[in-house]
Amino acid sequence: VVVALLAGAALLAWLERERLVARVYLLTLESDARVRRLQIDRVVQALGLVPGQTVADIGAGTGVFSRALARAVGEEGTVYAVDVNAELLAHVARTAAAAGLRNLRTAQASEDDPRLPQPVDLVFLCDTFHHIPRRADYVRTLRRYLRPGGRIAVIDPPEDSRHLGALLVPSMRYRMTDLERWMAEAGFEPAVRHDFLDGFFFVVYACPSCPDPAG
Ligand SMILES: C[S@@+](CC[C@H](N)C(=O)[O-])C[C@H]1O[C@@H](n2cnc3c(N)ncnc32)[C@H](O)[C@@H]1O
């Protein structure tokens, strides 16, 4: 009976895992301390976006960056809040509507592909790249979704950080030298390295050799 109960509980938890994960993120991602630490306005300003541009916020979570990015690109621009978690995407859609952000859309990603509906000027990944399972392949996939002159911005904990996820799940750890190699293999080089975030690196990559996806 005990084994059956445990198996039932495990099955229920597995079936409900997306909702459980969403609950945890909803409770934690927009805490005052985290929002202060991530300096969202300063990060968005540092990205140098101009009105009318298109951005993919991959691993958008609760959409705390998506909303700021949507304001930065204005009504003529578009931001896709992209996530594997449908519960979080529903939350982002609700909060975007409540904030009157009609240029903020959601896109359901698979683990290996953000499945963007159109190419973008900027792919933005904050606190997310360590969740991606096959990172070298993923960067090559991202290249297909970039417009000419497109950039990839990565904010993530450095390899020596005490980030909880990386401490608990070894596969979430990667070295900066690995990231630079995966980027270089896909044609990207660091364009700007920002050092104002405490506990996170922030690098913007550009791809001078990327061809026009339409051509
Ligand atoms: C720590 S949260 C970061 C959320 C947001 N970027 C922020 O900084 O507030 C990581 C997010 O990545 C999402 N995620 C995990 N694996 C993913 C994947 N393969 N593709 C897209 N999103 C993913 C999770 O569902 C979660 O919303």
PDB file of C-alpha atoms and ligand atoms in Angstrom:
ATOM      1  CA  VAL A   1       0.000   0.000   0.000  1.00  0.00           C
ATOM      2  CA  VAL A   2       2.834   2.370   0.932  1.00  0.00           C
ATOM      3  CA  VAL A   3       4.625   1.688  -2.347  1.00  0.00           C
ATOM      4  CA  ALA A   4       1.403   2.242  -4.289  1.00  0.00           C
ATOM      5  CA  LEU A   5       0.793   5.528  -2.443  1.00  0.00           C
ATOM      6  CA  LEU A   6       4.351   6.699  -3.078  1.00  0.00           C
ATOM      7  CA  ALA A   7       4.097   5.715  -6.745  1.00  0.00           C
ATOM      8  CA  GLY A   8       0.783   7.580  -7.002  1.00  0.00           C
ATOM      9  CA  ALA A   9       2.258  10.675  -5.373  1.00  0.00           C
ATOM     10  CA  ALA A  10       5.278  10.536  -7.687  1.00  0.00           C
ATOM     11  CA  LEU A  11       3.008  10.191 -10.731  1.00  0.00           C
ATOM     12  CA  LEU A  12       0.887  13.142  -9.586  1.00  0.00           C
ATOM     13  CA  ALA A  13       3.967  15.279  -8.985  1.00  0.00           C
ATOM     14  CA  TRP A  14       5.291  14.361 -12.433  1.00  0.00           C
ATOM     15  CA  LEU A  15       1.961  15.223 -14.095  1.00  0.00           C
ATOM     16  CA  GLU A  16       1.775  18.494 -12.145  1.00  0.00           C
ATOM     17  CA  ARG A  17       5.458  19.389 -12.472  1.00  0.00           C
ATOM     18  CA  GLU A  18       4.922  22.254 -14.911  1.00  0.00           C
ATOM     19  CA  ARG A  19       2.420  23.886 -12.566  1.00  0.00           C
ATOM     20  CA  LEU A  20       4.683  23.303  -9.550  1.00  0.00           C
ATOM     21  CA  VAL A  21       7.700  24.775 -11.318  1.00  0.00           C
ATOM     22  CA  ALA A  22       5.602  27.770 -12.407  1.00  0.00           C
ATOM     23  CA  ARG A  23       4.444  28.307  -8.805  1.00  0.00           C
ATOM     24  CA  VAL A  24       8.030  28.355  -7.542  1.00  0.00           C
ATOM     25  CA  TYR A  25       9.087  30.808 -10.251  1.00  0.00           C
ATOM     26  CA  LEU A  26       6.051  33.026  -9.623  1.00  0.00           C
ATOM     27  CA  LEU A  27       7.059  33.223  -5.960  1.00  0.00           C
ATOM     28  CA  THR A  28      10.750  33.885  -6.521  1.00  0.00           C
ATOM     29  CA  LEU A  29      11.612  35.548  -9.844  1.00  0.00           C
ATOM     30  CA  GLU A  30      10.159  38.959  -9.023  1.00  0.00           C
ATOM     31  CA  SER A  31      11.227  39.177  -5.403  1.00  0.00           C
ATOM     32  CA  ASP A  32      12.419  42.683  -4.487  1.00  0.00           C
ATOM     33  CA  ALA A  33      15.958  41.447  -3.874  1.00  0.00           C
ATOM     34  CA  ARG A  34      16.237  39.666  -7.238  1.00  0.00           C
ATOM     35  CA  VAL A  35      14.726  42.525  -9.213  1.00  0.00           C
ATOM     36  CA  ARG A  36      17.130  44.976  -7.516  1.00  0.00           C
ATOM     37  CA  ARG A  37      20.083  42.679  -8.134  1.00  0.00           C
ATOM     38  CA  LEU A  38      19.318  42.264 -11.828  1.00  0.00           C
ATOM     39  CA  GLN A  39      19.056  46.036 -12.451  1.00  0.00           C
ATOM     40  CA  ILE A  40      16.457  45.455 -15.151  1.00  0.00           C
ATOM     41  CA  ASP A  41      16.253  49.042 -16.421  1.00  0.00           C
ATOM     42  CA  ARG A  42      20.036  49.353 -16.608  1.00  0.00           C
ATOM     43  CA  VAL A  43      20.341  46.024 -18.440  1.00  0.00           C
ATOM     44  CA  VAL A  44      17.681  47.009 -20.978  1.00  0.00           C
ATOM     45  CA  GLN A  45      19.306  50.404 -21.469  1.00  0.00           C
ATOM     46  CA  ALA A  46      22.701  48.736 -21.996  1.00  0.00           C
ATOM     47  CA  LEU A  47      21.210  46.643 -24.823  1.00  0.00           C
ATOM     48  CA  GLY A  48      20.776  49.836 -26.874  1.00  0.00           C
ATOM     49  CA  LEU A  49      17.477  48.786 -28.422  1.00  0.00           C
ATOM     50  CA  VAL A  50      15.693  51.164 -30.759  1.00  0.00           C
ATOM     51  CA  PRO A  51      11.938  51.481 -31.316  1.00  0.00           C
ATOM     52  CA  GLY A  52      10.635  49.044 -33.901  1.00  0.00           C
ATOM     53  CA  GLN A  53      13.101  46.246 -33.157  1.00  0.00           C
ATOM     54  CA  THR A  54      12.102  42.651 -32.468  1.00  0.00           C
ATOM     55  CA  VAL A  55      13.383  40.774 -29.417  1.00  0.00           C
ATOM     56  CA  ALA A  56      13.062  37.198 -28.151  1.00  0.00           C
ATOM     57  CA  ASP A  57      13.277  36.894 -24.355  1.00  0.00           C
ATOM     58  CA  ILE A  58      14.069  33.188 -24.154  1.00  0.00           C
ATOM     59  CA  GLY A  59      13.281  31.607 -20.814  1.00  0.00           C
ATOM     60  CA  ALA A  60      11.070  34.592 -20.047  1.00  0.00           C
ATOM     61  CA  GLY A  61       9.781  33.172 -16.755  1.00  0.00           C
ATOM     62  CA  THR A  62       7.287  35.630 -15.262  1.00  0.00           C
ATOM     63  CA  GLY A  63       8.129  38.206 -17.963  1.00  0.00           C
ATOM     64  CA  VAL A  64       9.921  40.687 -15.729  1.00  0.00           C
ATOM     65  CA  PHE A  65      12.441  41.438 -18.524  1.00  0.00           C
ATOM     66  CA  SER A  66       9.920  40.934 -21.352  1.00  0.00           C
ATOM     67  CA  ARG A  67       7.800  43.839 -20.117  1.00  0.00           C
ATOM     68  CA  ALA A  68      10.812  46.187 -19.856  1.00  0.00           C
ATOM     69  CA  LEU A  69      12.028  45.064 -23.297  1.00  0.00           C
ATOM     70  CA  ALA A  70       8.551  45.640 -24.764  1.00  0.00           C
ATOM     71  CA  ARG A  71       8.594  49.216 -23.458  1.00  0.00           C
ATOM     72  CA  ALA A  72      12.071  49.754 -24.960  1.00  0.00           C
ATOM     73  CA  VAL A  73      11.083  48.710 -28.514  1.00  0.00           C
ATOM     74  CA  GLY A  74       7.830  50.699 -28.437  1.00  0.00           C
ATOM     75  CA  GLU A  75       4.531  49.951 -30.111  1.00  0.00           C
ATOM     76  CA  GLU A  76       6.102  49.369 -33.538  1.00  0.00           C
ATOM     77  CA  GLY A  77       8.441  46.779 -32.067  1.00  0.00           C
ATOM     78  CA  THR A  78       7.691  43.256 -30.873  1.00  0.00           C
ATOM     79  CA  VAL A  79       8.904  41.186 -27.957  1.00  0.00           C
ATOM     80  CA  TYR A  80       8.362  37.447 -27.826  1.00  0.00           C
ATOM     81  CA  ALA A  81       8.313  36.033 -24.318  1.00  0.00           C
ATOM     82  CA  VAL A  82       9.518  32.498 -24.996  1.00  0.00           C
ATOM     83  CA  ASP A  83       9.389  29.633 -22.539  1.00  0.00           C
ATOM     84  CA  VAL A  84       8.958  25.866 -22.288  1.00  0.00           C
ATOM     85  CA  ASN A  85       6.471  26.370 -19.450  1.00  0.00           C
ATOM     86  CA  ALA A  86       2.920  27.056 -20.700  1.00  0.00           C
ATOM     87  CA  GLU A  87       1.748  28.104 -17.222  1.00  0.00           C
ATOM     88  CA  LEU A  88       4.341  30.883 -17.129  1.00  0.00           C
ATOM     89  CA  LEU A  89       3.462  31.968 -20.666  1.00  0.00           C
ATOM     90  CA  ALA A  90      -0.200  32.289 -19.651  1.00  0.00           C
ATOM     91  CA  HIS A  91       0.902  34.469 -16.719  1.00  0.00           C
ATOM     92  CA  VAL A  92       3.030  36.638 -19.030  1.00  0.00           C
ATOM     93  CA  ALA A  93       0.092  37.065 -21.435  1.00  0.00           C
ATOM     94  CA  ARG A  94      -2.199  38.098 -18.569  1.00  0.00           C
ATOM     95  CA  THR A  95       0.244  40.597 -17.048  1.00  0.00           C
ATOM     96  CA  ALA A  96       1.131  42.059 -20.464  1.00  0.00           C
ATOM     97  CA  ALA A  97      -2.573  42.626 -21.195  1.00  0.00           C
ATOM     98  CA  ALA A  98      -3.062  44.223 -17.761  1.00  0.00           C
ATOM     99  CA  ALA A  99      -0.111  46.551 -18.459  1.00  0.00           C
ATOM    100  CA  GLY A 100      -1.481  47.437 -21.915  1.00  0.00           C
ATOM    101  CA  LEU A 101       1.590  46.001 -23.690  1.00  0.00           C
ATOM    102  CA  ARG A 102       0.106  44.933 -27.010  1.00  0.00           C
ATOM    103  CA  ASN A 103       3.565  44.376 -28.520  1.00  0.00           C
ATOM    104  CA  LEU A 104       4.392  41.613 -26.036  1.00  0.00           C
ATOM    105  CA  ARG A 105       3.527  38.169 -27.404  1.00  0.00           C
ATOM    106  CA  THR A 106       4.224  34.707 -26.091  1.00  0.00           C
ATOM    107  CA  ALA A 107       5.847  31.782 -27.905  1.00  0.00           C
ATOM    108  CA  GLN A 108       5.883  28.182 -26.701  1.00  0.00           C
ATOM    109  CA  ALA A 109       9.404  26.768 -26.977  1.00  0.00           C
ATOM    110  CA  SER A 110      10.563  23.190 -27.024  1.00  0.00           C
ATOM    111  CA  GLU A 111      13.631  22.253 -25.000  1.00  0.00           C
ATOM    112  CA  ASP A 112      15.897  22.542 -28.050  1.00  0.00           C
ATOM    113  CA  ASP A 113      14.199  25.205 -30.132  1.00  0.00           C
ATOM    114  CA  PRO A 114      12.628  28.562 -29.222  1.00  0.00           C
ATOM    115  CA  ARG A 115      10.238  28.155 -32.183  1.00  0.00           C
ATOM    116  CA  LEU A 116      10.077  31.858 -32.927  1.00  0.00           C
ATOM    117  CA  PRO A 117       7.412  32.937 -35.412  1.00  0.00           C
ATOM    118  CA  GLN A 118       9.859  35.344 -37.127  1.00  0.00           C
ATOM    119  CA  PRO A 119      13.558  36.316 -37.048  1.00  0.00           C
ATOM    120  CA  VAL A 120      14.551  38.834 -34.370  1.00  0.00           C
ATOM    121  CA  ASP A 121      17.150  41.570 -33.832  1.00  0.00           C
ATOM    122  CA  LEU A 122      18.062  40.387 -30.357  1.00  0.00           C
ATOM    123  CA  VAL A 123      17.910  37.093 -28.521  1.00  0.00           C
ATOM    124  CA  PHE A 124      18.009  37.745 -24.787  1.00  0.00           C
ATOM    125  CA  LEU A 125      18.674  34.965 -22.263  1.00  0.00           C
ATOM    126  CA  CYS A 126      18.764  35.910 -18.592  1.00  0.00           C
ATOM    127  CA  ASP A 127      19.365  33.194 -15.981  1.00  0.00           C
ATOM    128  CA  THR A 128      18.281  30.654 -18.599  1.00  0.00           C
ATOM    129  CA  PHE A 129      21.203  29.435 -20.716  1.00  0.00           C
ATOM    130  CA  HIS A 130      22.262  27.018 -17.949  1.00  0.00           C
ATOM    131  CA  HIS A 131      18.840  25.316 -18.345  1.00  0.00           C
ATOM    132  CA  ILE A 132      19.448  24.532 -22.029  1.00  0.00           C
ATOM    133  CA  PRO A 133      20.472  20.888 -22.403  1.00  0.00           C
ATOM    134  CA  ARG A 134      22.452  20.853 -25.701  1.00  0.00           C
ATOM    135  CA  ARG A 135      24.018  24.290 -25.650  1.00  0.00           C
ATOM    136  CA  ALA A 136      26.337  24.138 -28.685  1.00  0.00           C
ATOM    137  CA  ASP A 137      23.453  22.966 -30.904  1.00  0.00           C
ATOM    138  CA  TYR A 138      21.159  25.562 -29.348  1.00  0.00           C
ATOM    139  CA  VAL A 139      23.440  28.450 -30.313  1.00  0.00           C
ATOM    140  CA  ARG A 140      23.460  27.178 -33.912  1.00  0.00           C
ATOM    141  CA  THR A 141      19.642  27.054 -33.776  1.00  0.00           C
ATOM    142  CA  LEU A 142      19.524  30.630 -32.459  1.00  0.00           C
ATOM    143  CA  ARG A 143      21.567  31.780 -35.436  1.00  0.00           C
ATOM    144  CA  ARG A 144      18.726  30.711 -37.749  1.00  0.00           C
ATOM    145  CA  TYR A 145      16.359  33.066 -35.907  1.00  0.00           C
ATOM    146  CA  LEU A 146      18.510  36.196 -36.131  1.00  0.00           C
ATOM    147  CA  ARG A 147      18.079  39.036 -38.567  1.00  0.00           C
ATOM    148  CA  PRO A 148      21.228  40.423 -40.241  1.00  0.00           C
ATOM    149  CA  GLY A 149      23.138  42.329 -37.576  1.00  0.00           C
ATOM    150  CA  GLY A 150      21.268  40.364 -34.892  1.00  0.00           C
ATOM    151  CA  ARG A 151      22.781  39.830 -31.439  1.00  0.00           C
ATOM    152  CA  ILE A 152      22.572  37.354 -28.588  1.00  0.00           C
ATOM    153  CA  ALA A 153      22.759  38.666 -25.015  1.00  0.00           C
ATOM    154  CA  VAL A 154      23.529  36.170 -22.245  1.00  0.00           C
ATOM    155  CA  ILE A 155      23.236  36.883 -18.524  1.00  0.00           C
ATOM    156  CA  ASP A 156      24.039  33.896 -16.341  1.00  0.00           C
ATOM    157  CA  PRO A 157      25.883  33.021 -13.144  1.00  0.00           C
ATOM    158  CA  PRO A 158      29.634  32.517 -13.662  1.00  0.00           C
ATOM    159  CA  GLU A 159      31.098  29.040 -13.225  1.00  0.00           C
ATOM    160  CA  ASP A 160      32.374  29.765  -9.695  1.00  0.00           C
ATOM    161  CA  SER A 161      29.069  31.186  -8.429  1.00  0.00           C
ATOM    162  CA  ARG A 162      26.999  29.674  -5.626  1.00  0.00           C
ATOM    163  CA  HIS A 163      23.893  29.649  -7.837  1.00  0.00           C
ATOM    164  CA  LEU A 164      21.518  27.067  -6.332  1.00  0.00           C
ATOM    165  CA  GLY A 165      20.573  25.365  -9.608  1.00  0.00           C
ATOM    166  CA  ALA A 166      24.184  24.913 -10.651  1.00  0.00           C
ATOM    167  CA  LEU A 167      25.122  23.628  -7.186  1.00  0.00           C
ATOM    168  CA  LEU A 168      22.301  21.050  -7.154  1.00  0.00           C
ATOM    169  CA  VAL A 169      22.311  19.995 -10.809  1.00  0.00           C
ATOM    170  CA  PRO A 170      25.813  19.436 -12.203  1.00  0.00           C
ATOM    171  CA  SER A 171      24.579  19.503 -15.819  1.00  0.00           C
ATOM    172  CA  MET A 172      23.599  23.154 -15.293  1.00  0.00           C
ATOM    173  CA  ARG A 173      27.260  24.111 -14.866  1.00  0.00           C
ATOM    174  CA  TYR A 174      29.288  25.301 -17.804  1.00  0.00           C
ATOM    175  CA  ARG A 175      32.469  27.286 -18.183  1.00  0.00           C
ATOM    176  CA  MET A 176      32.781  30.704 -19.787  1.00  0.00           C
ATOM    177  CA  THR A 177      35.395  29.221 -22.113  1.00  0.00           C
ATOM    178  CA  ASP A 178      32.768  26.671 -23.273  1.00  0.00           C
ATOM    179  CA  LEU A 179      30.243  29.425 -23.959  1.00  0.00           C
ATOM    180  CA  GLU A 180      32.818  31.382 -25.969  1.00  0.00           C
ATOM    181  CA  ARG A 181      33.658  28.244 -27.970  1.00  0.00           C
ATOM    182  CA  TRP A 182      30.001  27.373 -28.711  1.00  0.00           C
ATOM    183  CA  MET A 183      29.423  30.964 -29.763  1.00  0.00           C
ATOM    184  CA  ALA A 184      32.577  31.058 -31.922  1.00  0.00           C
ATOM    185  CA  GLU A 185      31.640  27.738 -33.609  1.00  0.00           C
ATOM    186  CA  ALA A 186      28.332  29.333 -34.645  1.00  0.00           C
ATOM    187  CA  GLY A 187      30.091  32.504 -35.868  1.00  0.00           C
ATOM    188  CA  PHE A 188      29.486  34.767 -32.847  1.00  0.00           C
ATOM    189  CA  GLU A 189      32.040  36.914 -31.076  1.00  0.00           C
ATOM    190  CA  PRO A 190      31.718  39.005 -27.930  1.00  0.00           C
ATOM    191  CA  ALA A 191      30.757  42.557 -28.869  1.00  0.00           C
ATOM    192  CA  VAL A 192      30.317  43.981 -25.348  1.00  0.00           C
ATOM    193  CA  ARG A 193      31.035  42.635 -21.865  1.00  0.00           C
ATOM    194  CA  HIS A 194      29.205  44.435 -19.080  1.00  0.00           C
ATOM    195  CA  ASP A 195      30.448  44.042 -15.527  1.00  0.00           C
ATOM    196  CA  PHE A 196      27.859  45.947 -13.482  1.00  0.00           C
ATOM    197  CA  LEU A 197      25.798  42.929 -12.377  1.00  0.00           C
ATOM    198  CA  ASP A 198      26.618  41.315  -9.054  1.00  0.00           C
ATOM    199  CA  GLY A 199      26.746  37.504  -9.353  1.00  0.00           C
ATOM    200  CA  PHE A 200      26.065  37.352 -13.091  1.00  0.00           C
ATOM    201  CA  PHE A 201      28.118  37.846 -16.236  1.00  0.00           C
ATOM    202  CA  PHE A 202      26.470  39.833 -19.044  1.00  0.00           C
ATOM    203  CA  VAL A 203      27.894  39.457 -22.539  1.00  0.00           C
ATOM    204  CA  VAL A 204      26.413  40.561 -25.862  1.00  0.00           C
ATOM    205  CA  TYR A 205      27.502  38.528 -28.897  1.00  0.00           C
ATOM    206  CA  ALA A 206      27.354  39.598 -32.526  1.00  0.00           C
ATOM    207  CA  CYS A 207      27.795  37.584 -35.704  1.00  0.00           C
ATOM    208  CA  PRO A 208      29.625  39.610 -38.340  1.00  0.00           C
ATOM    209  CA  SER A 209      29.575  36.701 -40.817  1.00  0.00           C
ATOM    210  CA  CYS A 210      25.894  35.752 -40.454  1.00  0.00           C
ATOM    211  CA  PRO A 211      24.126  35.814 -43.813  1.00  0.00           C
ATOM    212  CA  ASP A 212      20.706  37.296 -44.365  1.00  0.00           C
ATOM    213  CA  PRO A 213      18.281  34.436 -43.491  1.00  0.00           C
ATOM    214  CA  ALA A 214      15.960  35.679 -46.240  1.00  0.00           C
ATOM    215  CA  GLY A 215      18.719  35.550 -48.852  1.00  0.00           C
TER     216      GLY A 215
HETATM  217  C1  LIG B   1      15.496  31.103 -13.715  1.00  0.00           C
HETATM  218  S1  LIG B   1      14.185  31.348 -14.852  1.00  0.00           S
HETATM  219  C2  LIG B   1      14.636  32.924 -15.565  1.00  0.00           C
HETATM  220  C3  LIG B   1      13.435  33.757 -15.991  1.00  0.00           C
HETATM  221  C4  LIG B   1      13.743  35.156 -16.526  1.00  0.00           C
HETATM  222  N1  LIG B   1      14.645  35.122 -17.638  1.00  0.00           N
HETATM  223  C5  LIG B   1      14.294  36.032 -15.436  1.00  0.00           C
HETATM  224  O1  LIG B   1      15.523  36.230 -15.390  1.00  0.00           O
HETATM  225  O2  LIG B   1      13.501  36.495 -14.597  1.00  0.00           O
HETATM  226  C6  LIG B   1      14.530  30.208 -16.183  1.00  0.00           C
HETATM  227  C7  LIG B   1      13.402  30.117 -17.193  1.00  0.00           C
HETATM  228  O3  LIG B   1      13.847  29.345 -18.303  1.00  0.00           O
HETATM  229  C8  LIG B   1      12.792  28.499 -18.723  1.00  0.00           C
HETATM  230  N2  LIG B   1      13.398  27.410 -19.492  1.00  0.00           N
HETATM  231  C9  LIG B   1      14.022  26.299 -19.020  1.00  0.00           C
HETATM  232  N3  LIG B   1      14.482  25.555 -20.055  1.00  0.00           N
HETATM  233  C10 LIG B   1      14.153  26.223 -21.200  1.00  0.00           C
HETATM  234  C11 LIG B   1      14.353  25.954 -22.586  1.00  0.00           C
HETATM  235  N4  LIG B   1      15.001  24.854 -23.001  1.00  0.00           N
HETATM  236  N5  LIG B   1      13.863  26.836 -23.487  1.00  0.00           N
HETATM  237  C12 LIG B   1      13.201  27.961 -23.073  1.00  0.00           C
HETATM  238  N6  LIG B   1      12.979  28.259 -21.764  1.00  0.00           N
HETATM  239  C13 LIG B   1      13.458  27.403 -20.847  1.00  0.00           C
HETATM  240  C14 LIG B   1      12.111  28.098 -17.434  1.00  0.00           C
HETATM  241  O4  LIG B   1      10.802  27.627 -17.637  1.00  0.00           O
HETATM  242  C15 LIG B   1      12.148  29.424 -16.666  1.00  0.00           C
HETATM  243  O5  LIG B   1      11.029  30.209 -16.943  1.00  0.00           O
END
